[in-house]
Short mmCIF file of C-alpha atoms and ligand atoms in Angstrom, two decimals:
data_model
loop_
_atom_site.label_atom_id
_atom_site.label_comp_id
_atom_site.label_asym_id
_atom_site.label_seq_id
_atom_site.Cartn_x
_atom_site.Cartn_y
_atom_site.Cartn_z
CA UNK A 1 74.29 113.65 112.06
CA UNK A 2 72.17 110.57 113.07
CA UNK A 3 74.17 108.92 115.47
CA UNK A 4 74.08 105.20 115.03
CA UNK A 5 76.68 104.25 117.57
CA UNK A 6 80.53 103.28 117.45
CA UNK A 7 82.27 101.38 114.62
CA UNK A 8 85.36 99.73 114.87
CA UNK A 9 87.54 99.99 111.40
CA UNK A 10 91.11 97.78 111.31
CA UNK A 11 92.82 98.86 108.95
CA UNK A 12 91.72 102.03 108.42
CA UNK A 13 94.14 104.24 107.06
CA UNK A 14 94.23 103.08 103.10
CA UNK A 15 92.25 101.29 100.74
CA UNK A 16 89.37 99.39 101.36
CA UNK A 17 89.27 100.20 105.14
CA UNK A 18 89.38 104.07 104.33
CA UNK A 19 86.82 103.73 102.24
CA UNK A 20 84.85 101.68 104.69
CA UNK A 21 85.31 103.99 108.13
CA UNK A 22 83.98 106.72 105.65
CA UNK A 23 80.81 105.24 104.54
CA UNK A 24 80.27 103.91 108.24
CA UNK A 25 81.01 107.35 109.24
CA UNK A 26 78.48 108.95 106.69
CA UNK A 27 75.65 106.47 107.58
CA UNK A 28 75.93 108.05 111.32
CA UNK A 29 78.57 105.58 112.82
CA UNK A 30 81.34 107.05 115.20
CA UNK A 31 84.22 105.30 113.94
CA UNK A 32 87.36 104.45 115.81
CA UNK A 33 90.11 104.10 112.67
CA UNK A 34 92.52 101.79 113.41
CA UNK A 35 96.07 101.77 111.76
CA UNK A 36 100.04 99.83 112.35
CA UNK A 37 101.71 102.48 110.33
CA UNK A 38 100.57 105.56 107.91
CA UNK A 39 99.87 108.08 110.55
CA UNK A 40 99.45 111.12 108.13
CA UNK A 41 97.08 108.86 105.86
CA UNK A 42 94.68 108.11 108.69
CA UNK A 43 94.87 111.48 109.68
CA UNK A 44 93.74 112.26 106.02
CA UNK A 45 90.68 109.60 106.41
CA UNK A 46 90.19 111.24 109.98
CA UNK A 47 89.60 114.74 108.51
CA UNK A 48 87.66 114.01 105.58
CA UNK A 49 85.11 112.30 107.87
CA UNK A 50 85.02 115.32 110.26
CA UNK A 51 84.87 117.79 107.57
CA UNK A 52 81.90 115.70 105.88
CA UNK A 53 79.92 116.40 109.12
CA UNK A 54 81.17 112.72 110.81
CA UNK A 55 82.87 111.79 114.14
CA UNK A 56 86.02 109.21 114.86
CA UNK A 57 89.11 108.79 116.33
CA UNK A 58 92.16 107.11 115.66
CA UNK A 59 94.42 104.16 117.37
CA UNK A 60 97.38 102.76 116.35
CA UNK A 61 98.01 99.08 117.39
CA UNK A 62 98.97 96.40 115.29
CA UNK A 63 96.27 93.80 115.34
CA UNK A 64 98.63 90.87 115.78
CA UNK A 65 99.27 91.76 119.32
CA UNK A 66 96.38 91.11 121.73
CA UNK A 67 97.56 93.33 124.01
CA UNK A 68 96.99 96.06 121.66
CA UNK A 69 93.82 95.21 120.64
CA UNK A 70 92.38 95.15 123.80
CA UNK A 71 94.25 98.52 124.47
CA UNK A 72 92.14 99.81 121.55
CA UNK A 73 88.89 97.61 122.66
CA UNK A 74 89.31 99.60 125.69
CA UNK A 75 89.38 102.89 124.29
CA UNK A 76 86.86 102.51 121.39
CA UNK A 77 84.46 101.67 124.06
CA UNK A 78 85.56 104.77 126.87
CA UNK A 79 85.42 106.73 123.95
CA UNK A 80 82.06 106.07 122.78
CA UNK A 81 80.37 103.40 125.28
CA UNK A 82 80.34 100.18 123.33
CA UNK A 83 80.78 98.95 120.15
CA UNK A 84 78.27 98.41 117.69
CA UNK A 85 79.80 97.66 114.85
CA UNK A 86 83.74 95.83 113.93
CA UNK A 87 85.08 95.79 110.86
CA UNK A 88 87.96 93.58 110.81
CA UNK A 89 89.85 94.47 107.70
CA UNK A 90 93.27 94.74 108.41
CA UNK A 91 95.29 92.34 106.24
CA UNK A 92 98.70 91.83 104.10
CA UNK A 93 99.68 90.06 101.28
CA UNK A 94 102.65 88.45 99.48
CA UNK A 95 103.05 86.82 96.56
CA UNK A 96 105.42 83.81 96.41
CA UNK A 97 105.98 80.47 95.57
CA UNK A 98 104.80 78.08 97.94
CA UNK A 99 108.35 76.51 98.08
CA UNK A 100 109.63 79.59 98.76
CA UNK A 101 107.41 80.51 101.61
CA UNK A 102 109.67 81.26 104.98
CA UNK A 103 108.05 80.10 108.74
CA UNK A 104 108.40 83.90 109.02
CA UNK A 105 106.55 84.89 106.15
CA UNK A 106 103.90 82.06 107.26
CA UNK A 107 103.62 82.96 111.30
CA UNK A 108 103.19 86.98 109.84
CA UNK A 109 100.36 86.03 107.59
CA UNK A 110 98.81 84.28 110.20
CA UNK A 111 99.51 86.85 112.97
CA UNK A 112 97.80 89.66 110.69
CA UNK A 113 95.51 88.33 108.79
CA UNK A 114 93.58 85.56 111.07
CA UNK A 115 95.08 85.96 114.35
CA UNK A 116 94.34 89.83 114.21
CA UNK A 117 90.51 88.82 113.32
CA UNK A 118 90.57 86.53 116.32
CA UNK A 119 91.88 88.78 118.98
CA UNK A 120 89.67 91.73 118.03
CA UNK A 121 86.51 89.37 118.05
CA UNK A 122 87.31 88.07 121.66
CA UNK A 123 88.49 91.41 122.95
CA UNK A 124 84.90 93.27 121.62
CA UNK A 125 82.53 90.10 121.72
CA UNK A 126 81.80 90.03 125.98
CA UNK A 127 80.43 93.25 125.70
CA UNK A 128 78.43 92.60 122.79
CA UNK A 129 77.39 89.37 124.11
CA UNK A 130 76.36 91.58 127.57
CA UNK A 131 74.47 94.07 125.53
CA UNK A 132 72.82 91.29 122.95
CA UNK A 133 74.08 93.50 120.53
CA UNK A 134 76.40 93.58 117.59
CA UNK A 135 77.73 92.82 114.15
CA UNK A 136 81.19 91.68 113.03
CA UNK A 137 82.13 91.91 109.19
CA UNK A 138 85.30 90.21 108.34
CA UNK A 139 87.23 91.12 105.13
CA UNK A 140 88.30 87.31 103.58
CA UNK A 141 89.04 87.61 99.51
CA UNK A 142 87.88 85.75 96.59
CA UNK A 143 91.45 83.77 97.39
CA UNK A 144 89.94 82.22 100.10
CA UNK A 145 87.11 80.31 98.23
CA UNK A 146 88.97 79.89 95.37
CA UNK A 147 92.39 79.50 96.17
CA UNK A 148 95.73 81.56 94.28
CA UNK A 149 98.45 80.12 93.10
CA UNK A 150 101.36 81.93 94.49
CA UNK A 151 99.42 82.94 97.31
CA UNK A 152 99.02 79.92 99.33
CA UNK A 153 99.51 81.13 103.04
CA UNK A 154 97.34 84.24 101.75
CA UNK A 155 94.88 81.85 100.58
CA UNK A 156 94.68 79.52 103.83
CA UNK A 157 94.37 82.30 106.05
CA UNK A 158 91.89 83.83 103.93
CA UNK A 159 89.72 80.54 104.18
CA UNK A 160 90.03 80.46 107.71
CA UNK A 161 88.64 83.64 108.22
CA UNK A 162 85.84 82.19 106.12
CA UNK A 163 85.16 79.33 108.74
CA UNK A 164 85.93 81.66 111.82
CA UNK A 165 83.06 83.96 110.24
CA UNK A 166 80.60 80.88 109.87
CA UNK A 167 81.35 79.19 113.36
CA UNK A 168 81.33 82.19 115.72
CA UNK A 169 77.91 82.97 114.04
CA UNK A 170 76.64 79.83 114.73
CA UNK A 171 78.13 80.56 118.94
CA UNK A 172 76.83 83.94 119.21
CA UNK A 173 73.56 83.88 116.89
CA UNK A 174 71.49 83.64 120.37
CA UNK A 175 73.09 87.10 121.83
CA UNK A 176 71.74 88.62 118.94
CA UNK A 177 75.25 89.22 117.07
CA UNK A 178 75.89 88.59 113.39
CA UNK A 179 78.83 88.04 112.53
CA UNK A 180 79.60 88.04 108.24
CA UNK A 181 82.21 87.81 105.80
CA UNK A 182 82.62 89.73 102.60
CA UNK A 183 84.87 88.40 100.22
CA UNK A 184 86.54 91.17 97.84
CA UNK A 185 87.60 90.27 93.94
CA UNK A 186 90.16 92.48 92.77
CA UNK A 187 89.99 95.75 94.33
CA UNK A 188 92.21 98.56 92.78
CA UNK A 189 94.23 99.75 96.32
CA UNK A 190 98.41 99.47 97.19
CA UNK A 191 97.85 95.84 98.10
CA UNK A 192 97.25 94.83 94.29
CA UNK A 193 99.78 97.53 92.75
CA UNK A 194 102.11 97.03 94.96
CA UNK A 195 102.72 92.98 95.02
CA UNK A 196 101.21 92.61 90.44
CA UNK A 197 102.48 94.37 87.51
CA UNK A 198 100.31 96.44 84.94
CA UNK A 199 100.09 93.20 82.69
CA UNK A 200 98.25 90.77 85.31
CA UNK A 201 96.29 93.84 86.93
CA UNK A 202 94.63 94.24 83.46
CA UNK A 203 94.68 90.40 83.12
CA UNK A 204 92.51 90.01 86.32
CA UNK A 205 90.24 93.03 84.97
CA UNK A 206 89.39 90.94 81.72
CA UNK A 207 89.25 87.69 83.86
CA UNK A 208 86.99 89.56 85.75
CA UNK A 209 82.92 88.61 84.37
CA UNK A 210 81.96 92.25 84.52
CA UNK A 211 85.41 93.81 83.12
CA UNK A 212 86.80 95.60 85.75
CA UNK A 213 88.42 95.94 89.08
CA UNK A 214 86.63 96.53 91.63
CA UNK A 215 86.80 99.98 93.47
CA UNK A 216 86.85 99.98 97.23
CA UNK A 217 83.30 102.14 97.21
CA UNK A 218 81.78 98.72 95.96
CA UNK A 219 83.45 96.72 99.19
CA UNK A 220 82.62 99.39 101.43
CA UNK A 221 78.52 99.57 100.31
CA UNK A 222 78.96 95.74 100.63
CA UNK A 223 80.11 96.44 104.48
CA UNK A 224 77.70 99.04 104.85
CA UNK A 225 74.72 96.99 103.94
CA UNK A 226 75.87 94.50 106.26
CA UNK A 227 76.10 96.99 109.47
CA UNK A 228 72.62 98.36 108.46
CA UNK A 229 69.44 97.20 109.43
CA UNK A 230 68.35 95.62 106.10
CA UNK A 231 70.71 92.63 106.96
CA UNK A 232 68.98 91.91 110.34
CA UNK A 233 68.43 88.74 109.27
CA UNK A 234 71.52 87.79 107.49
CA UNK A 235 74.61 85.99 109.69
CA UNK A 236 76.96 83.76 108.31
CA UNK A 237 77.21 84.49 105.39
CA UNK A 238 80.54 85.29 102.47
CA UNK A 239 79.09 87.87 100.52
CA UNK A 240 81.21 88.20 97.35
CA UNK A 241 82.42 91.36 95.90
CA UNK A 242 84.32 90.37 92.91
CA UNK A 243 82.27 90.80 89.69
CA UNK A 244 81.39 87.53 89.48
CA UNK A 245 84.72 86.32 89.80
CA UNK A 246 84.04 82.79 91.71
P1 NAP B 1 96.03 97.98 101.71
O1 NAP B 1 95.69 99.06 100.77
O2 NAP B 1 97.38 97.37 101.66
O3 NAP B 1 95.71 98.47 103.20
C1 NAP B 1 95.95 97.60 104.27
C2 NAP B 1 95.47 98.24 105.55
O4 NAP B 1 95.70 97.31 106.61
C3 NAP B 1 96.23 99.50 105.89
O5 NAP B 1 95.37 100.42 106.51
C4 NAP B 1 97.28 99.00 106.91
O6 NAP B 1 97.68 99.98 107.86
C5 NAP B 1 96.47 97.95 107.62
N1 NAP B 1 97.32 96.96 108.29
C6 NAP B 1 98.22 96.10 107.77
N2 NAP B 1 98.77 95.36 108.71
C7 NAP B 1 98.24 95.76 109.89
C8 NAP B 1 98.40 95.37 111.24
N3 NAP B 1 99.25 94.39 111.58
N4 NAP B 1 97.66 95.98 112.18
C9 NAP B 1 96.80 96.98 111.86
N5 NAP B 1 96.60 97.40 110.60
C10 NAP B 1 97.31 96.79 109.63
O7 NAP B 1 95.04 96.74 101.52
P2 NAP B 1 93.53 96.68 100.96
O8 NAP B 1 93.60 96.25 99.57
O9 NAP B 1 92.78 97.90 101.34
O10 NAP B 1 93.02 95.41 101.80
C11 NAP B 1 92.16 95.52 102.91
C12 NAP B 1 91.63 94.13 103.23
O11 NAP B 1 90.95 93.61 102.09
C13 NAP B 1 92.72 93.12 103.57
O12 NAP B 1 92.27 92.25 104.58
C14 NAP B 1 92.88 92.36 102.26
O13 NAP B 1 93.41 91.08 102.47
C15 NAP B 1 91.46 92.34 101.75
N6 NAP B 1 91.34 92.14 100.31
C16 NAP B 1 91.89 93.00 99.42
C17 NAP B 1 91.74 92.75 98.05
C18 NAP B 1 92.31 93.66 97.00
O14 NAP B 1 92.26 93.28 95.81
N7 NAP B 1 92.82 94.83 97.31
C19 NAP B 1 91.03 91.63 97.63
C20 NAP B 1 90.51 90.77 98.58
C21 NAP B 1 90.64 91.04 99.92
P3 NAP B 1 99.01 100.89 107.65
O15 NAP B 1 98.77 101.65 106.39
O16 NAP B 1 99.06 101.75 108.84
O17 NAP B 1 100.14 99.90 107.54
#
């Protein structure tokens, strides 16, 4: 297979970051898979890219911990020399009323879902900056332009991975690094069966303008086309994948 170089996938194990490492993976990309806790699903993800003629390995860290991260920084790039590609997608949600929002449940948000984006840019972005080479796609959501009730800290974080995205573009636009955002609608995956019930998951389908969920093949061609050459030219940017949702 062409080989296009190392991706980095947080994430990686489920969902819309399994669906991503393997459409990296099949567009040439070694791809270091990145999980916190479903070891046998990653090894799942791990196979089906081998056995579809693709390359990868796996590290556990939890992307909250910078120590971690640049443990798996570390190895992504003594495993296949630098790192051409990071996909930060690791997230979590929760769905409760803002009054009923703990610190806890507000520092873990953070910690995951824009802290984790933050250490993995700084850990990978020297040697990108060294090599004048690179792209970083951050997953936001459709809650962080729009906002969810229910989901404020989701929300917040969300939109400040949004304006991380469009200010470290901005910063490392002249060592030839892009650095994008896409921002999912609904996406059928554990995170949306596991925190709505059947009634508001077909709810959001009909609110949705083209009637559906989305699948997490549509985020991960999104993603794809955002590694790829035909978006040389294209940094700073939220692309939305949400059916027209926003
Ligand atoms: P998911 O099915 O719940 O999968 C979440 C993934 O993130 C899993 O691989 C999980 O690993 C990993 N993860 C969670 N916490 C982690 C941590 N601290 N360190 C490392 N990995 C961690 O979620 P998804 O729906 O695919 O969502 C993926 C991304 O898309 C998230 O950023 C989410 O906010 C965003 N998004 C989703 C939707 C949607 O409708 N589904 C919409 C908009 C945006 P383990 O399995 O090992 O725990």
């Amino acid at each position: 297979m062409n080989n296009k170089g190392c991706a980095v996938v947080t994430g990686a194990s489920r969902g819309i970051g399994a669906s991503i490492a393997k459409a990296l993976a099949k567009s040439g990309y070694r791809v270091v898979l990145n999980y916190s806790h479903s070891e046998k699903a990653v090894n799942e993800v791990l196979k089906n890219i081998i056995e579809n003629g693709g390359d990868g390995c796996i590290f556990k860290c939890d992307v909250s911990k910078r120590d971690d991260v640049d443990r798996m920084i570390f190895y992504a790039k003594k495993t296949f020399g630098k790192i051409d590609v990071l996909v930060n997608n690791a997230g979590i949600s929760q769905q409760k009323l803002f009054t009923d929002i703990t610190q806890d449940d507000w520092d873990r948000m953070v910690a995951v879902n824009l802290s984790g984006v933050f250490n993995c840019c700084q850990s990978a972005l020297p040697d990108m900056i060294r090599r004048k080479n690179g792209r970083i796609i951050n997953i936001s959501s459709v809650w962080g332009v729009y906002g969810a009730s229910c989901e404020v800290h989701y929300s917040a974080v969300k939109a400040g991975v949004i304006g991380l995205t469009k200010a470290l573009a901005k910063e490392v636009a002249p060592s030839g690094i892009t650095v994008n955002a896409v921002a999912p609608g609904c996406i059928l995956t554990d995170m949306l069966t596991n925190e709505l019930d059947e009634e508001t998951i077909s709810s959001l389908a009909e609110e949705t303008p083209l009637g559906r969920l989305g699948t997490v093949e549509d985020v991960a061609k999104a993603v794809s086309f955002l590694a790829s050459d035909n978006a040389d030219f294209i940094t700073g940017q939220v692309l939305g994948v949400d059916g027209g949702f926003c």
